[in-house]
XYZ file of C-alpha atoms in Angstrom:
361
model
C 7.365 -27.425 -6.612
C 10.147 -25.310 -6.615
C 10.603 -22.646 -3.560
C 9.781 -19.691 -5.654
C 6.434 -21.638 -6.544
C 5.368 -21.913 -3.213
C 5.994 -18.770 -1.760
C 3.893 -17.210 -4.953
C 1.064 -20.314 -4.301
C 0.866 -18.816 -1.003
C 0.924 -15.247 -2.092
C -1.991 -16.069 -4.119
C -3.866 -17.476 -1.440
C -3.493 -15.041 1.118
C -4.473 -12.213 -1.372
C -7.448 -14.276 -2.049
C -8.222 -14.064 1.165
C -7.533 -9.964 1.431
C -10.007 -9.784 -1.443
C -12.538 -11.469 0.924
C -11.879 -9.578 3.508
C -12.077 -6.156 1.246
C -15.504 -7.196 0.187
C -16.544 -7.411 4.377
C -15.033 -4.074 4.965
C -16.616 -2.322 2.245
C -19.633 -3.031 4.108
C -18.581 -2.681 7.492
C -15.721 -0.254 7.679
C -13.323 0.465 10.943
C -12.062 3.364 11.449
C -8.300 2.995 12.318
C -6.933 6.351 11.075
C -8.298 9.823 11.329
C -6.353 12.550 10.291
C -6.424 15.967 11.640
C -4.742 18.442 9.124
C -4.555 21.139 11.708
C -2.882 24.005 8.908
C -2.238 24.453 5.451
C 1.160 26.773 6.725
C 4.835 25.665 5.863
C 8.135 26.809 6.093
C 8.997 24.366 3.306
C 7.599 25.149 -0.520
C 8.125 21.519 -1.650
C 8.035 21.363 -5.209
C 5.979 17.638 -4.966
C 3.676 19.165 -2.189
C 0.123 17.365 -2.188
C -1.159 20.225 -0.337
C 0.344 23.050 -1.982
C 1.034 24.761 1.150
C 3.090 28.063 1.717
C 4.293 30.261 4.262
C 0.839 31.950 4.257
C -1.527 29.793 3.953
C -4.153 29.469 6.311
C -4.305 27.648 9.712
C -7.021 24.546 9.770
C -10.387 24.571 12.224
C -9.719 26.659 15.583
C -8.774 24.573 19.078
C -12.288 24.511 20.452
C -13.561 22.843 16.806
C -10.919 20.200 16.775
C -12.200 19.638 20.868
C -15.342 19.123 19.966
C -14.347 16.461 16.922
C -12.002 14.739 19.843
C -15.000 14.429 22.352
C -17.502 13.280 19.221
C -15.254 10.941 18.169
C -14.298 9.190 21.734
C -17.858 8.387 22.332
C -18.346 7.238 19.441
C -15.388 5.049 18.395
C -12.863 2.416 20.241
C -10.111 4.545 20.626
C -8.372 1.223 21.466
C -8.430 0.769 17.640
C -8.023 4.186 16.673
C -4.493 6.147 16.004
C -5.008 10.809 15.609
C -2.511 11.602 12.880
C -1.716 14.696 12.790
C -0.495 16.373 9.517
C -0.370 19.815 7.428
C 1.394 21.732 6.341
C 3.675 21.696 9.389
C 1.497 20.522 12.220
C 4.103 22.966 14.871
C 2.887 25.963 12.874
C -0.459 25.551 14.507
C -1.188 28.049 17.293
C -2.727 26.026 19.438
C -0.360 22.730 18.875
C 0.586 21.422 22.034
C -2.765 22.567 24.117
C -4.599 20.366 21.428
C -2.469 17.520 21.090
C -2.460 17.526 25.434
C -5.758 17.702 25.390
C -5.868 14.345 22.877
C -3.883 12.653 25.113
C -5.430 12.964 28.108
C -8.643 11.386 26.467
C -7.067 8.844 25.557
C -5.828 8.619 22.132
C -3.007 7.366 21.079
C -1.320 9.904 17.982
C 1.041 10.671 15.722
C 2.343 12.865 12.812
C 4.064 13.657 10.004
C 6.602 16.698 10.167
C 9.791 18.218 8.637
C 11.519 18.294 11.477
C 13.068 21.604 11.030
C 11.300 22.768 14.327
C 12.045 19.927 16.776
C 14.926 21.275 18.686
C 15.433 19.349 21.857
C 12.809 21.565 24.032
C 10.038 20.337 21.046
C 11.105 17.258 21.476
C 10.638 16.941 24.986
C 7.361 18.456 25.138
C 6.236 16.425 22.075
C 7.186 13.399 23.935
C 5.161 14.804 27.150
C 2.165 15.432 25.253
C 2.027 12.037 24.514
C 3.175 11.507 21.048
C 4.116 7.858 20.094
C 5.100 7.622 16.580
C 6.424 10.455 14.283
C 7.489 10.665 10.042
C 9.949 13.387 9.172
C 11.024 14.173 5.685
C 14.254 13.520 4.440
C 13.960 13.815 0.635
C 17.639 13.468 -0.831
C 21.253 14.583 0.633
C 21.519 18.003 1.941
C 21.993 19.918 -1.281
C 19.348 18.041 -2.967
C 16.999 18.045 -0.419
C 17.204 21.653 0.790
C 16.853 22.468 -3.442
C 13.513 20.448 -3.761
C 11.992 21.539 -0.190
C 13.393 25.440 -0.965
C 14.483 25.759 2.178
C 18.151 26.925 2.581
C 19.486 24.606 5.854
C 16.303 22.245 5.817
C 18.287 19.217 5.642
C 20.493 20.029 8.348
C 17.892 20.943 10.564
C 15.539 17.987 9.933
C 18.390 15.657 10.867
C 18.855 17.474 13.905
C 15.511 17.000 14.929
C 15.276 13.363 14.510
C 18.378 13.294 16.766
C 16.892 15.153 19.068
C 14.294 12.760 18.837
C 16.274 9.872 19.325
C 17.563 11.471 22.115
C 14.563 12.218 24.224
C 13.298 8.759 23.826
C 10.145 7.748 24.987
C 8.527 7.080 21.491
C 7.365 3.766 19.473
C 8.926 4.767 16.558
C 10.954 7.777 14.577
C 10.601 7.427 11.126
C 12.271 8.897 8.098
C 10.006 9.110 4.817
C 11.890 9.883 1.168
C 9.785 10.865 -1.545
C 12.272 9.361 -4.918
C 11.655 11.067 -8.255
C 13.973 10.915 -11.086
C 16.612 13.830 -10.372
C 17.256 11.842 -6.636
C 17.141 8.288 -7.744
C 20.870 8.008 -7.787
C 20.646 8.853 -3.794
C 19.031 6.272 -2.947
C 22.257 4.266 -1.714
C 23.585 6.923 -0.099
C 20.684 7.637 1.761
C 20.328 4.597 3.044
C 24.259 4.190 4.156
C 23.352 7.355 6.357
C 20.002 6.122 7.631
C 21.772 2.878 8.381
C 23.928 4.109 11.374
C 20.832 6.472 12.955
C 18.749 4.661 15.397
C 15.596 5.422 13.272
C 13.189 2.531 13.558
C 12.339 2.671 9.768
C 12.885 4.076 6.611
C 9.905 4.744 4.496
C 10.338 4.932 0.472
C 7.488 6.264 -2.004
C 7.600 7.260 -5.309
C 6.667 10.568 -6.694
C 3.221 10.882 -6.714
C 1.076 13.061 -9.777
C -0.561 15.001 -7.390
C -0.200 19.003 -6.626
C 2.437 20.816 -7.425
C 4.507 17.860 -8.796
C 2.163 17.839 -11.711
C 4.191 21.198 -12.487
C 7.017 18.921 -12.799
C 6.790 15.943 -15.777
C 10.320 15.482 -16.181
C 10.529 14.436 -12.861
C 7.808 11.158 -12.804
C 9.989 7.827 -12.067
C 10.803 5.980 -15.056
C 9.668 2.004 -15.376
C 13.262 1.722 -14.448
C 13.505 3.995 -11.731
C 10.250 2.212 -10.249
C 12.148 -1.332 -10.847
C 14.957 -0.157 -9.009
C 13.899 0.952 -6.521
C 11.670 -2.034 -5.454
C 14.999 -4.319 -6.173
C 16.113 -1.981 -3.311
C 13.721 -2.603 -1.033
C 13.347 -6.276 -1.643
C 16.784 -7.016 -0.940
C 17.646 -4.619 2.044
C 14.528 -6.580 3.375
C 16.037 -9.707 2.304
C 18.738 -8.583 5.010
C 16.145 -8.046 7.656
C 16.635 -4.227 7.548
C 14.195 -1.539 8.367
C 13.414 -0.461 4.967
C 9.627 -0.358 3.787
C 7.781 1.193 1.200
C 4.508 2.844 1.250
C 1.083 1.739 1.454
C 0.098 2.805 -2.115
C -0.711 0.564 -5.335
C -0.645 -3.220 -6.155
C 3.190 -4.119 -6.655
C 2.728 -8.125 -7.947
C 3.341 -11.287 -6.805
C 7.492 -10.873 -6.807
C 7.169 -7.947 -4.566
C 3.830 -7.673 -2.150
C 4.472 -8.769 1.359
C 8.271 -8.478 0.412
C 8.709 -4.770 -0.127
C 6.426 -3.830 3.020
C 4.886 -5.697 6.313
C 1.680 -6.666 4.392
C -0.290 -6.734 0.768
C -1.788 -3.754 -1.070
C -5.377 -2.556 0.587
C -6.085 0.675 -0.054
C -7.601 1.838 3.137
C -9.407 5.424 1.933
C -12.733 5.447 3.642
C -12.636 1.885 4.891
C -10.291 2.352 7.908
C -8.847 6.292 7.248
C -10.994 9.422 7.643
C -9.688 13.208 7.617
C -10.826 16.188 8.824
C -9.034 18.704 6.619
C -8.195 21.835 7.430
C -11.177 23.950 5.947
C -13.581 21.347 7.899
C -14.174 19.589 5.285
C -14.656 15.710 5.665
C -12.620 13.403 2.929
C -10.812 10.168 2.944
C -6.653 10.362 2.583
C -5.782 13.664 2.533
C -3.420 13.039 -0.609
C -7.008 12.110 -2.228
C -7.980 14.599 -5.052
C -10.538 17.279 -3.762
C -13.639 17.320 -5.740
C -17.233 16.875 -4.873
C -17.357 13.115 -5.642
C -14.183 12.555 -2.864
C -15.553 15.499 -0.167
C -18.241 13.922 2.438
C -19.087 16.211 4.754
C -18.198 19.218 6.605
C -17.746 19.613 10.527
C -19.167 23.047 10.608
C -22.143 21.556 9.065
C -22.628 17.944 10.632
C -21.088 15.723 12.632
C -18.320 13.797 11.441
C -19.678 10.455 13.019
C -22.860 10.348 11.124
C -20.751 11.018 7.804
C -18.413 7.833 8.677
C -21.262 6.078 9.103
C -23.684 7.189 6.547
C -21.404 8.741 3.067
C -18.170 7.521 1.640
C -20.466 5.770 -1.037
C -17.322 6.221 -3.575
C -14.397 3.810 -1.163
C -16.741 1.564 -0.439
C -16.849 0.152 -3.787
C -14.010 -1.222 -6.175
C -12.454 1.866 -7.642
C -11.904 -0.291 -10.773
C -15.449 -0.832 -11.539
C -15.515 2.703 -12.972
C -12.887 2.154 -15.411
C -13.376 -0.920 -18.778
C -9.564 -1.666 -18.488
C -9.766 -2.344 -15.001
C -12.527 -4.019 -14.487
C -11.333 -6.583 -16.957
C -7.935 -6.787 -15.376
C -6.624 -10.040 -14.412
C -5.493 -8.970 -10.768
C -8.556 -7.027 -10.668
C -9.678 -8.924 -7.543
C -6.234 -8.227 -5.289
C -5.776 -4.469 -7.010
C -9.187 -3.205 -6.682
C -8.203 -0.387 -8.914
C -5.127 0.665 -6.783
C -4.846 3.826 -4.569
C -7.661 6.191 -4.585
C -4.980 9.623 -3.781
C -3.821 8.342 -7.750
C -7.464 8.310 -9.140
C -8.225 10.782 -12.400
C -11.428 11.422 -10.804
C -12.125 13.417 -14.285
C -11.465 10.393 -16.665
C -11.983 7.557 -14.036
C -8.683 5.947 -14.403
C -5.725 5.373 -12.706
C -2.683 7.459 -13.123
C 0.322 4.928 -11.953
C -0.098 1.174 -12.193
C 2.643 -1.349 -11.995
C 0.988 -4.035 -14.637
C 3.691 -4.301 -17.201
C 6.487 -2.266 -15.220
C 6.761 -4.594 -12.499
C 4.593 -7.915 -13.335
């Protein structure tokens, strides 16, 4: 047995095992993630926004609401287990920011979020690191021109870089990373991107593909190619290869040549088996990049607690997504892909919108 034989032997094994182990969780889910989306307000207009936020949108559930969730939640969960992520919109637009996030850490939890950095000068940074924030993703989505074009905000790049300096320069965190959305107009960056991240004392760089979700569905021409997608998991594969920080997403079933290569660990989409979100509207969902609908929405906090929807809704992820669609269902890697990500799901059609089976394996 050649080398490459064994490593995809035990690739097959160990996903064999994930499948088992899926099948468990579906019936007994952990919570591991909850999500707080605290506003739907940006500074940014990005043109691949999930959200759709703007400038003017509104600002998610007031202090005392997310409070309450906070005190439900540590009775009723091991926050041991559990990590707050807090997301938007930008999460410093939020009134109340810091007095909620304090008030998080002093129960207990351990949290972090997902920014664009353009607001983390060195005096955010301190007090973000004093209200006890451990891990943090900023968006870096192409070199300065591009990036400031696609997140329409003149000086964005220059800013967000800043702020992950300033980040690195507080200390005091578990880990700074930077998160690049690829599409086709920035593929060709993605070297030069990395030769920059590469001398920053980030402690990863997170790669995912353009996504067919809000606003980017404005944008066609901009989906990844089969052979954007196959370069840039040649990318990631060998900069791994090298034993350098480079990881991409949690979303969709990559193969056997590139699962457990092109990240820590294989596919499992965790919607509403380990992550929970409390959007910013109250309503109760999965992922937040997760289509909004009434099959995907669970619940609302102004209407019942979010424990007894955890533990009593979420009929939809606790099933095989592919079981609603003939093509997968009848899939070979049915078993290990499980239908892929939910946030890609045509919840109209019941299919799924990206899939690597014949671009990748």
């Amino acid at each position: 047995m050649t080398r490459e034989e064994a490593i995809r032997q035990a690739k097959t094994i160990q996903l064999d095992q994930l499948a088992d182990y899926h099948k468990n969780l579906y019936k007994h889910p952990e919570l591991r993630q909850l999500f707080f989306e605290v506003t739907l307000r940006c500074n940014e207009r990005c043109f691949h926004c999930g959200s759709r936020c703007e400038s003017d949108s509104e600002n998610g559930l007031p202090l005392y609401k997310f409070k309450e969730i906070l005190d439900e939640v540590k009775e009723n969960f091991d926050l041991s287990n559990l990590q707050l992520c807090i997301t938007g919109g930008e999460p410093l637009l939020y009134p109340d920011f810091f007095e909620l996030m304090s008030y998080a850490h002093e129960l207990g939890y351990q949290w972090g979020m997902t920014s664009n950095g353009t607001m983390i000068t060195k005096d955010v940074a301190r007090k973000l690191r004093e209200c006890g924030m451990g891990t943090i993703s900023i968006s870096i989505d192409g070199l300065e021109e591009t990036h400031d074009r696609q997140r329409r905000y003149p000086g964005g790049y220059r800013k967000a870089m800043d702020g992950i300096q300033n980040l690195i320069d507080e200390g005091g965190f578990d880990a700074i990373m930077a998160t690049t959305v690829f599409n086709h107009g920035n593929i060709n960056e993605l070297e030069s991107l990395y030769e920059i991240f590469d001398k920053m004392d980030i402690d990863i760089w997170r790669i995912v593909g353009l996504e067919p979700i809000g606003r980017a569905l404005d944008y066609p021409e901009l989906m990844l190619t089969p052979d954007d997608h196959r370069k840039i998991f040649s990318f990631i594969k060998a900069r791994r290869a090298e034993e350098l920080p480079v990881s991409y997403g949690c979303s969709h079933f990559v193969g056997l040549d590139y699962e457990a290569d092109v990240r820590d660990w294989y596919f499992l989409c965790n919607a509403g088996v380990y992550v929970a979100s409390i959007m910013a509207n109250g309503d109760i969902g999965a992922c937040l990049d997760i289509e909004r609908n009434p099959r995907t929405i669970q619940g609302n906090v102004w209407k019942e607690r979010f424990t007894d929807v955890w533990n009593n809704r979420f009929e939809i992820f606790r099933s095989p997504i592919s079981q609603l669609n003939k093509d997968c269902r009848e899939c070979e890697y049915e078993k290990w892909c499980a239908g892929g990500a939910h946030h890609s799901w045509d919840y109209q059609n019941d299919r799924q919108m990206i899939c690597f089976r014949d671009i990748l394996f």
